[in-house]
Short mmCIF file of C-alpha atoms in Angstrom, two decimals:
data_model
loop_
_atom_site.label_atom_id
_atom_site.label_comp_id
_atom_site.label_asym_id
_atom_site.label_seq_id
_atom_site.Cartn_x
_atom_site.Cartn_y
_atom_site.Cartn_z
CA MET A 1 106.95 125.72 70.76
CA PRO A 2 105.13 128.82 71.79
CA SER A 3 102.83 130.48 69.62
CA ASN A 4 103.84 134.29 69.25
CA GLU A 5 99.52 135.78 68.75
CA SER A 6 100.77 139.27 67.98
CA ASN A 7 103.96 141.68 67.36
CA LYS A 8 103.02 144.54 69.89
CA SER A 9 101.66 144.62 73.43
CA THR A 10 100.41 147.48 75.38
CA ALA A 11 101.67 148.56 78.65
CA SER A 12 99.90 148.10 81.66
CA HIS A 13 99.61 148.73 85.99
CA SER A 14 97.13 146.29 87.63
CA SER A 15 94.68 144.11 87.21
CA CYS A 16 91.64 142.54 89.33
CA SER A 17 93.83 139.71 90.13
CA SER A 18 96.51 142.06 92.06
CA CYS A 19 96.12 140.04 95.37
CA VAL A 20 99.24 138.17 96.25
CA SER A 21 97.94 134.49 96.46
CA LYS A 22 99.54 131.79 99.35
CA SER A 23 97.10 129.04 98.83
CA SER A 24 96.88 127.52 95.39
CA THR A 25 100.00 125.53 95.91
CA LEU A 26 97.67 123.41 98.65
CA ALA A 27 94.56 124.32 96.82
CA PHE A 28 95.69 122.42 93.64
CA SER A 29 98.85 120.25 94.15
CA HIS A 30 100.77 123.09 92.44
CA GLU A 31 104.34 122.95 92.41
CA PRO A 32 105.47 125.57 95.30
CA TYR A 33 106.08 129.22 94.03
CA GLU A 34 109.59 129.50 95.43
CA THR A 35 110.67 126.74 93.18
CA PHE A 36 108.23 127.41 90.04
CA GLU A 37 109.50 131.01 89.84
CA SER A 38 112.61 130.04 88.29
CA ARG A 39 110.93 128.33 85.66
CA VAL A 40 109.03 131.40 84.63
CA HIS A 41 112.15 133.01 84.34
CA GLN A 42 113.65 130.56 82.16
CA LEU A 43 110.36 131.12 80.07
CA CYS A 44 110.66 134.68 79.73
CA ARG A 45 114.12 134.39 78.40
CA LEU A 46 112.79 132.19 75.96
CA LEU A 47 110.24 134.08 74.65
CA TRP A 48 112.04 137.53 75.00
CA PRO A 49 115.55 136.79 73.76
CA SER A 50 116.53 140.17 73.12
CA ALA A 51 116.42 140.67 77.24
CA THR A 52 120.20 141.87 78.25
CA GLU A 53 121.88 139.12 80.42
CA ASP A 54 122.46 142.27 83.13
CA GLU A 55 118.47 143.00 82.65
CA SER A 56 116.28 140.68 84.95
CA PHE A 57 112.30 140.29 84.70
CA GLU A 58 109.96 141.05 87.45
CA VAL A 59 107.73 138.38 88.15
CA GLU A 60 104.90 138.87 90.93
CA ARG A 61 102.55 135.84 92.22
CA LEU A 62 99.31 137.05 91.51
CA LYS A 63 95.81 135.70 93.09
CA GLY A 64 94.75 133.38 90.69
CA GLY A 65 90.89 132.15 89.83
CA SER A 66 89.48 128.81 89.67
CA TYR A 67 90.58 127.48 86.69
CA ASN A 68 94.21 129.44 86.21
CA ARG A 69 97.25 130.13 88.13
CA VAL A 70 98.37 133.82 87.52
CA ILE A 71 101.51 135.71 87.73
CA GLY A 72 102.23 138.98 86.92
CA ILE A 73 105.35 139.77 84.64
CA LYS A 74 106.90 142.95 83.45
CA THR A 75 109.64 142.90 80.92
CA PRO A 76 112.81 145.27 80.72
CA PRO A 77 113.65 148.09 78.42
CA SER A 78 115.71 145.92 76.05
CA THR A 79 113.24 143.95 75.03
CA GLY A 80 112.23 147.04 72.97
CA GLU A 81 108.57 148.07 71.70
CA ALA A 82 107.49 144.35 74.08
CA GLN A 83 109.07 146.25 76.94
CA GLY A 84 105.62 146.11 79.17
CA SER A 85 103.27 144.38 81.79
CA TYR A 86 101.98 141.10 81.32
CA ILE A 87 99.52 138.26 82.93
CA LEU A 88 101.12 134.74 82.77
CA ARG A 89 98.12 131.78 83.28
CA ILE A 90 98.45 128.58 83.62
CA PRO A 91 95.63 126.54 83.53
CA ARG A 92 94.36 124.77 86.77
CA PHE A 93 92.87 121.37 84.75
CA GLU A 94 92.22 120.92 81.54
CA ILE A 95 93.81 122.74 78.26
CA ALA A 96 90.53 123.18 76.34
CA GLN A 97 89.30 125.72 78.73
CA GLN A 98 92.19 127.69 77.93
CA GLN A 99 92.21 127.27 74.32
CA HIS A 100 88.07 128.12 74.32
CA GLU A 101 88.88 131.17 75.92
CA ILE A 102 92.09 132.23 73.69
CA ALA A 103 89.56 131.57 70.81
CA ILE A 104 86.90 133.84 72.46
CA LEU A 105 89.44 136.44 72.86
CA ARG A 106 90.56 136.77 69.63
CA TYR A 107 87.12 137.21 68.11
CA VAL A 108 86.32 139.77 70.31
CA ARG A 109 88.89 141.53 69.39
CA GLN A 110 88.12 140.97 65.77
CA GLN A 111 84.66 142.00 65.89
CA THR A 112 84.28 144.68 68.52
CA SER A 113 85.82 147.44 69.86
CA ILE A 114 85.59 146.59 73.29
CA PRO A 115 88.96 146.93 75.17
CA ILE A 116 90.10 143.42 76.22
CA THR A 117 93.65 141.89 76.82
CA GLU A 118 95.89 140.48 74.41
CA VAL A 119 97.05 137.05 73.78
CA ILE A 120 100.55 136.98 72.96
CA PHE A 121 102.06 133.84 73.29
CA SER A 122 100.47 130.65 74.12
CA ASP A 123 101.72 127.15 74.06
CA SER A 124 98.81 124.03 74.54
CA THR A 125 101.83 121.42 75.42
CA THR A 126 104.09 120.73 78.00
CA GLU A 127 107.53 120.99 75.67
CA ASN A 128 108.31 124.65 77.39
CA PRO A 129 109.89 125.60 80.86
CA LEU A 130 107.14 125.43 82.69
CA ASN A 131 106.49 121.61 81.70
CA LEU A 132 102.63 123.21 81.56
CA PRO A 133 100.28 124.97 79.03
CA TYR A 134 100.31 128.64 79.38
CA MET A 135 99.37 131.32 77.44
CA ILE A 136 100.66 135.45 78.56
CA GLN A 137 98.80 138.36 77.49
CA THR A 138 99.08 142.21 78.22
CA ARG A 139 98.17 142.90 81.55
CA ILE A 140 95.44 145.76 81.49
CA PRO A 141 96.39 149.43 83.30
CA GLY A 142 93.76 150.74 86.12
CA ARG A 143 91.62 148.53 89.04
CA CYS A 144 88.65 146.33 89.33
CA LEU A 145 85.44 148.34 89.14
CA GLN A 146 83.89 146.71 91.67
CA ASP A 147 86.46 148.21 93.90
CA VAL A 148 86.72 151.84 93.06
CA TYR A 149 83.46 152.68 92.00
CA PRO A 150 81.89 153.57 95.51
CA THR A 151 84.82 155.87 95.58
CA LEU A 152 84.26 157.73 91.95
CA ASN A 153 82.76 161.12 92.16
CA HIS A 154 79.46 162.04 90.21
CA GLU A 155 81.33 163.17 87.05
CA GLN A 156 83.38 159.89 86.91
CA LYS A 157 80.53 157.68 87.77
CA ARG A 158 78.62 159.41 84.68
CA ALA A 159 81.30 158.63 82.50
CA ILE A 160 81.48 155.07 83.32
CA ALA A 161 77.45 155.08 83.08
CA LYS A 162 78.24 156.10 79.32
CA GLN A 163 80.78 154.03 78.31
CA TRP A 164 78.98 150.57 80.05
CA GLY A 165 76.29 151.61 77.77
CA GLN A 166 78.86 151.49 74.99
CA ILE A 167 79.90 148.11 75.85
CA LEU A 168 76.26 146.50 75.64
CA LEU A 169 75.85 148.04 72.18
CA SER A 170 79.10 147.09 70.90
CA GLN A 171 77.87 143.52 72.13
CA ARG A 172 74.63 143.64 70.19
CA THR A 173 76.82 144.87 66.64
CA VAL A 174 77.62 141.13 66.52
CA GLN A 175 75.22 138.69 65.65
CA ASN A 176 74.61 134.86 64.62
CA ASN A 177 71.87 133.45 63.23
CA SER A 178 72.14 130.33 66.23
CA SER A 179 72.47 130.59 69.31
CA GLY A 180 75.82 128.72 70.97
CA VAL A 181 79.82 129.02 72.02
CA VAL A 182 82.52 130.51 70.36
CA HIS A 183 85.01 127.92 68.68
CA ALA A 184 87.97 128.57 66.77
CA THR A 185 89.94 126.47 64.52
CA THR A 186 93.72 127.55 62.63
CA ASN A 187 94.47 126.09 59.34
CA GLU A 188 97.39 124.88 57.88
CA ASP A 189 98.37 128.23 56.57
CA GLY A 190 98.02 129.81 60.35
CA THR A 191 94.19 131.37 59.42
CA ILE A 192 91.57 131.38 62.10
CA VAL A 193 88.36 129.94 61.24
CA PHE A 194 85.47 130.84 63.77
CA ALA A 195 82.49 128.22 64.19
CA ILE A 196 79.56 128.86 66.69
CA ASP A 197 79.02 125.59 68.35
CA PRO A 198 76.15 123.73 70.82
CA TYR A 199 76.28 124.59 74.43
CA ASP A 200 77.91 121.53 76.32
CA VAL A 201 75.04 119.67 78.21
CA HIS A 202 77.05 116.87 79.69
CA SER A 203 78.29 115.17 83.16
CA GLU A 204 81.38 113.14 83.73
CA LEU A 205 79.25 110.14 83.49
CA ASN A 206 76.57 111.23 80.89
CA PRO A 207 78.36 113.09 78.14
CA ASP A 208 75.77 114.65 75.27
CA PRO A 209 75.96 112.77 72.45
CA ALA A 210 78.97 113.81 69.88
CA ASP A 211 76.52 114.20 67.01
CA VAL A 212 74.63 117.40 68.32
CA ARG A 213 74.62 120.23 65.70
CA LEU A 214 73.31 123.46 65.44
CA SER A 215 70.71 124.40 62.64
CA PRO A 216 72.00 126.98 59.96
CA ALA A 217 69.26 129.52 61.49
CA GLN A 218 67.40 129.23 64.63
CA SER A 219 64.64 130.72 66.28
CA VAL A 220 64.47 131.81 70.25
CA LEU A 221 61.68 129.46 70.89
CA GLU A 222 63.73 126.76 68.96
CA LEU A 223 66.43 127.19 71.11
CA PHE A 224 64.72 126.75 74.71
CA VAL A 225 63.01 123.56 73.02
CA THR A 226 66.31 122.12 71.98
CA GLN A 227 68.38 123.05 75.15
CA PHE A 228 65.26 121.67 77.48
CA GLU A 229 64.93 118.38 75.42
CA ARG A 230 68.75 117.75 75.31
CA TRP A 231 68.81 118.35 79.66
CA GLU A 232 65.86 115.98 79.52
CA ALA A 233 67.49 113.58 77.51
CA ALA A 234 70.52 113.97 79.82
CA HIS A 235 68.78 113.59 83.02
CA ILE A 236 66.84 110.31 81.60
CA ARG A 237 69.96 108.78 80.45
CA SER A 238 71.69 108.91 83.91
CA SER A 239 68.92 108.35 86.01
CA ARG A 240 68.80 104.78 87.87
CA ALA A 241 65.43 104.23 86.65
CA PRO A 242 64.18 103.06 83.58
CA ALA A 243 63.50 105.91 81.25
CA SER A 244 59.62 104.96 81.31
CA ALA A 245 59.42 105.20 85.13
CA PHE A 246 61.57 108.84 85.18
CA ARG A 247 60.30 111.78 84.41
CA PRO A 248 62.83 114.88 84.31
CA PRO A 249 62.05 117.49 86.55
CA HIS A 250 60.63 120.77 85.13
CA TYR A 251 61.89 120.63 81.35
CA ASP A 252 58.31 120.23 80.14
CA ARG A 253 56.83 123.13 82.32
CA LEU A 254 59.68 125.22 81.12
CA ILE A 255 59.21 124.25 77.44
CA ALA A 256 55.76 125.69 78.43
CA ILE A 257 56.44 128.65 79.48
CA ALA A 258 58.84 129.24 76.30
CA LYS A 259 56.11 128.77 74.24
CA ASP A 260 53.95 131.09 76.27
CA MET A 261 56.85 133.83 75.67
CA ASP A 262 56.58 132.84 72.21
CA ALA A 263 52.82 133.47 71.68
CA ALA A 264 53.11 136.71 73.62
CA GLY A 265 55.54 138.31 70.85
CA LEU A 266 58.64 138.37 73.83
CA PHE A 267 60.66 136.73 70.41
CA LYS A 268 59.36 138.23 68.25
CA ASP A 269 62.23 140.36 66.13
CA THR A 270 64.98 139.06 68.39
CA SER A 271 68.19 138.52 67.16
CA PHE A 272 71.50 136.46 68.54
CA THR A 273 74.04 138.80 69.71
CA LEU A 274 77.48 138.33 71.49
CA CYS A 275 76.52 138.34 75.20
CA HIS A 276 79.37 138.11 78.13
CA LEU A 277 77.49 136.33 80.34
CA ASP A 278 79.26 137.95 83.47
CA LEU A 279 79.53 141.28 82.93
CA TYR A 280 79.81 142.75 86.20
CA PRO A 281 81.51 145.53 87.87
CA ARG A 282 83.97 142.51 89.33
CA ASN A 283 85.23 142.29 85.67
CA VAL A 284 85.54 145.40 84.45
CA MET A 285 89.06 147.30 84.86
CA VAL A 286 88.56 150.86 85.39
CA ASP A 287 91.78 153.65 85.38
CA VAL A 288 91.29 157.32 87.21
CA GLN A 289 93.66 159.55 85.83
CA SER A 290 95.14 162.37 87.12
CA ASP A 291 93.28 164.91 85.65
CA GLY A 292 90.41 163.08 87.47
CA ALA A 293 88.81 161.53 84.24
CA ALA A 294 87.62 157.66 84.55
CA ASN A 295 87.97 155.48 81.66
CA ILE A 296 87.16 151.57 81.24
CA THR A 297 90.27 150.07 80.22
CA GLY A 298 89.38 146.50 80.13
CA VAL A 299 86.43 143.98 80.36
CA LEU A 300 87.90 140.58 81.76
CA ASP A 301 86.69 136.54 81.63
CA TRP A 302 85.66 136.63 78.30
CA ASP A 303 84.95 132.61 78.85
CA SER A 304 81.69 132.88 79.74
CA ALA A 305 80.75 134.88 76.15
CA VAL A 306 78.20 133.36 73.82
CA PHE A 307 75.41 134.16 71.40
CA ALA A 308 72.30 134.95 73.21
CA PRO A 309 68.83 136.27 72.48
CA ASP A 310 69.13 139.82 72.23
CA PHE A 311 66.89 140.35 75.55
CA VAL A 312 70.06 138.59 77.53
CA VAL A 313 72.66 141.09 76.72
CA CYS A 314 70.57 143.90 77.86
CA ALA A 315 70.45 143.01 81.80
CA PRO A 316 70.05 146.29 83.62
CA PRO A 317 73.26 147.58 85.24
CA SER A 318 71.45 148.92 88.40
CA TRP A 319 74.64 149.13 90.32
CA ILE A 320 75.35 152.02 88.37
CA TRP A 321 72.64 153.85 90.04
CA ALA A 322 71.51 152.02 93.07
CA TRP A 323 75.48 150.81 93.92
CA LYS A 324 75.31 147.60 96.35
CA GLU A 325 77.68 145.25 96.91
CA ASP A 326 75.88 142.07 95.30
CA ASP A 327 75.66 143.13 91.66
CA ASP A 328 73.41 140.56 90.35
CA GLU A 329 69.72 141.63 88.64
CA PRO A 330 67.60 142.88 91.45
CA LEU A 331 64.40 141.54 91.50
CA ASP A 332 62.24 144.40 90.78
CA GLU A 333 64.46 147.55 91.56
CA ALA A 334 66.14 148.30 88.11
CA GLU A 335 63.24 149.85 86.65
CA ILE A 336 62.65 152.11 89.97
CA THR A 337 63.33 155.86 89.04
CA PRO A 338 66.11 156.24 92.05
CA ALA A 339 65.50 158.77 94.43
CA ASN A 340 68.14 161.32 94.65
CA ARG A 341 68.87 163.62 91.52
CA GLU A 342 72.33 162.52 90.80
CA ASP A 343 71.46 158.86 90.98
CA GLN A 344 68.72 159.89 88.43
CA GLU A 345 71.00 161.26 86.02
CA LEU A 346 73.38 158.42 85.92
CA LYS A 347 70.34 156.31 84.69
CA ARG A 348 69.64 158.80 82.43
CA ASP A 349 73.08 159.08 81.22
CA PHE A 350 73.22 155.11 80.25
CA GLU A 351 69.55 155.34 78.70
CA GLU A 352 70.29 157.77 76.42
CA VAL A 353 73.54 155.53 75.30
CA VAL A 354 71.41 152.65 74.60
CA GLY A 355 68.10 154.40 73.63
CA ASN A 356 64.78 154.26 74.27
CA GLU A 357 63.88 151.11 71.98
CA LEU A 358 65.81 148.87 74.45
CA ARG A 359 63.36 149.85 77.59
CA ASP A 360 61.49 146.89 77.41
CA PHE A 361 64.34 144.65 77.16
CA PHE A 362 66.05 146.29 79.99
CA TYR A 363 63.50 146.73 82.28
CA ALA A 364 60.01 144.64 81.71
CA PRO A 365 59.82 141.75 84.25
CA GLN A 366 58.63 139.28 81.18
CA TYR A 367 62.10 139.90 79.97
CA ARG A 368 64.02 139.38 83.09
CA MET A 369 62.19 136.32 83.59
CA ALA A 370 62.93 134.92 79.68
CA ARG A 371 66.57 135.70 80.93
CA LYS A 372 66.52 133.37 83.86
CA LEU A 373 64.60 130.88 81.69
CA PHE A 374 67.94 131.49 79.12
CA ASP A 375 70.48 130.68 82.18
CA ILE A 376 68.34 127.63 82.70
CA ALA A 377 68.64 126.67 79.16
CA ILE A 378 72.36 126.76 78.83
CA GLU A 379 72.81 125.16 82.71
CA GLY A 380 70.29 122.82 82.92
CA ILE A 381 69.17 121.67 86.58
CA PRO A 382 72.44 120.31 88.41
CA ASN A 383 71.27 120.57 91.72
CA ASN A 384 68.49 120.98 94.39
CA VAL A 385 69.24 125.02 94.28
CA ALA A 386 68.98 125.26 90.42
CA PHE A 387 65.89 122.79 91.09
CA GLU A 388 64.27 125.50 93.36
CA GLU A 389 65.22 128.32 91.28
CA ALA A 390 63.18 126.36 88.08
CA HIS A 391 60.45 126.46 90.30
CA GLU A 392 60.48 130.16 91.72
CA LEU A 393 60.28 130.97 87.88
CA MET A 394 57.56 129.01 86.94
CA LYS A 395 55.60 130.69 89.92
CA GLU A 396 56.57 133.72 88.92
CA TRP A 397 55.43 133.57 85.37
CA ALA A 398 52.36 131.93 86.63
CA ASP A 399 51.53 134.74 88.44
CA PHE A 400 52.55 137.27 85.74
CA GLN A 401 50.28 135.41 83.13
CA SER A 402 47.22 135.46 85.64
CA ARG A 403 47.82 139.26 86.27
CA VAL A 404 48.08 140.03 82.40
CA THR A 405 46.27 137.41 80.74
CA GLY A 406 43.58 136.45 82.97
CA PRO A 407 42.84 132.60 81.89
CA LEU A 408 45.34 130.45 82.96
CA SER A 409 48.12 128.93 80.51
CA GLU A 410 49.39 125.39 80.48
CA VAL A 411 52.04 125.98 83.11
CA GLU A 412 49.55 127.71 85.57
CA ALA A 413 47.25 124.68 85.13
CA ASP A 414 49.93 122.41 86.06
CA LEU A 415 51.25 124.29 89.10
CA SER A 416 49.29 121.88 91.46
CA GLY A 417 52.06 119.56 89.81
CA LEU A 418 55.04 121.33 90.86
CA HIS A 419 55.93 119.46 93.46
CA VAL A 420 58.34 116.34 93.35
CA SER A 421 58.08 113.76 96.18
CA SER A 422 61.27 113.19 98.39
CA THR A 423 61.88 110.12 96.44
CA GLU A 424 61.87 111.31 93.04
CA ASP A 425 64.11 114.84 93.99
CA ASP A 426 66.51 112.25 95.25
CA ASP A 427 67.22 110.72 92.61
CA ALA A 428 66.95 113.74 90.01
CA HIS A 429 69.63 115.34 92.24
CA SER A 430 72.00 112.65 93.25
CA ALA A 431 74.56 114.86 91.87
CA ASP A 432 74.48 116.76 94.20
#
């Protein structure tokens, strides 16, 4: 039976999934939408029984993502307070991803003031008209910021810059003693208990041992060392060669970088804070109102959220003052003063919200490299692209160390051994 997550919803108009999809039937072997739509109408009648027979639900096929089939629903006036717009999400693969997403959405709504969607119904079984697990959430009003931002006027962009700063600060207020992912369990009395679990380190052929547990309190250095050791062990278990004959690529050198950073004071007084790892305009909704005001109405895709070191949250949103379609963090541009006065004002608006005490976290090159190190720590080195990125990070850190400190660190002294023979490389990345 479906779980009613809330008694009240919010009206909405659009979402970043607003484009009609025509490919999921072929790509994911789904039931054709033409027949599946009738199942959606049956589900709506079950979930909103107050709807009269002479009223219909509006159902719209939307563009889904890699993990969910997505359908828009509008409820009729007879549903009372529940009248509004919703998003139906059906997981394409395992239900575990949906359960995690519901957990993190509940957690973020409980712990922060960040605007996000609300889960209204969910069912992890197939005992429903869809014959599939699903969840229904409120549809956030507005349009995708990725599409809207270049068209905004200067005052509207200033409003977005300030609101973005508030979202970053709101994440930093939620802290934990260890780094990991949010997990939720429901007690028999219906209360929800949240816990922080270790990051996944596994593949289909090589599961991570089930007895991995987070320590009650963890330092940033311990996080990096633990993760890289876990990835190294995973590589050894999956290697065709005996453990004594195979040395997984880079992990010992990445541990050395983490120790260098710790010795340099980069991890001093750093806490673990809630962090949306994909916080870019593509995952943010904005509503431009009739009076010209621009407001962020919601942040999407919280399934990537974790507790991470403070500096990970502080990736600089340089797109605010230096817009470009490729919105990932630039290498050396974020701290540069913009050339024109309006962009300078946008940068200043953002910085006034977040405060000067975080300036190093946002702009210092060593913290940009620390963010890259964190990405590798939770994702591992699964393929040749990641292998090269890890290699580039080590070279960049060695160059930085030589400029700042002069003497060679362990990483710099070992750079001559970074090259991996073609045979070892093929073994290390056979999963490609």
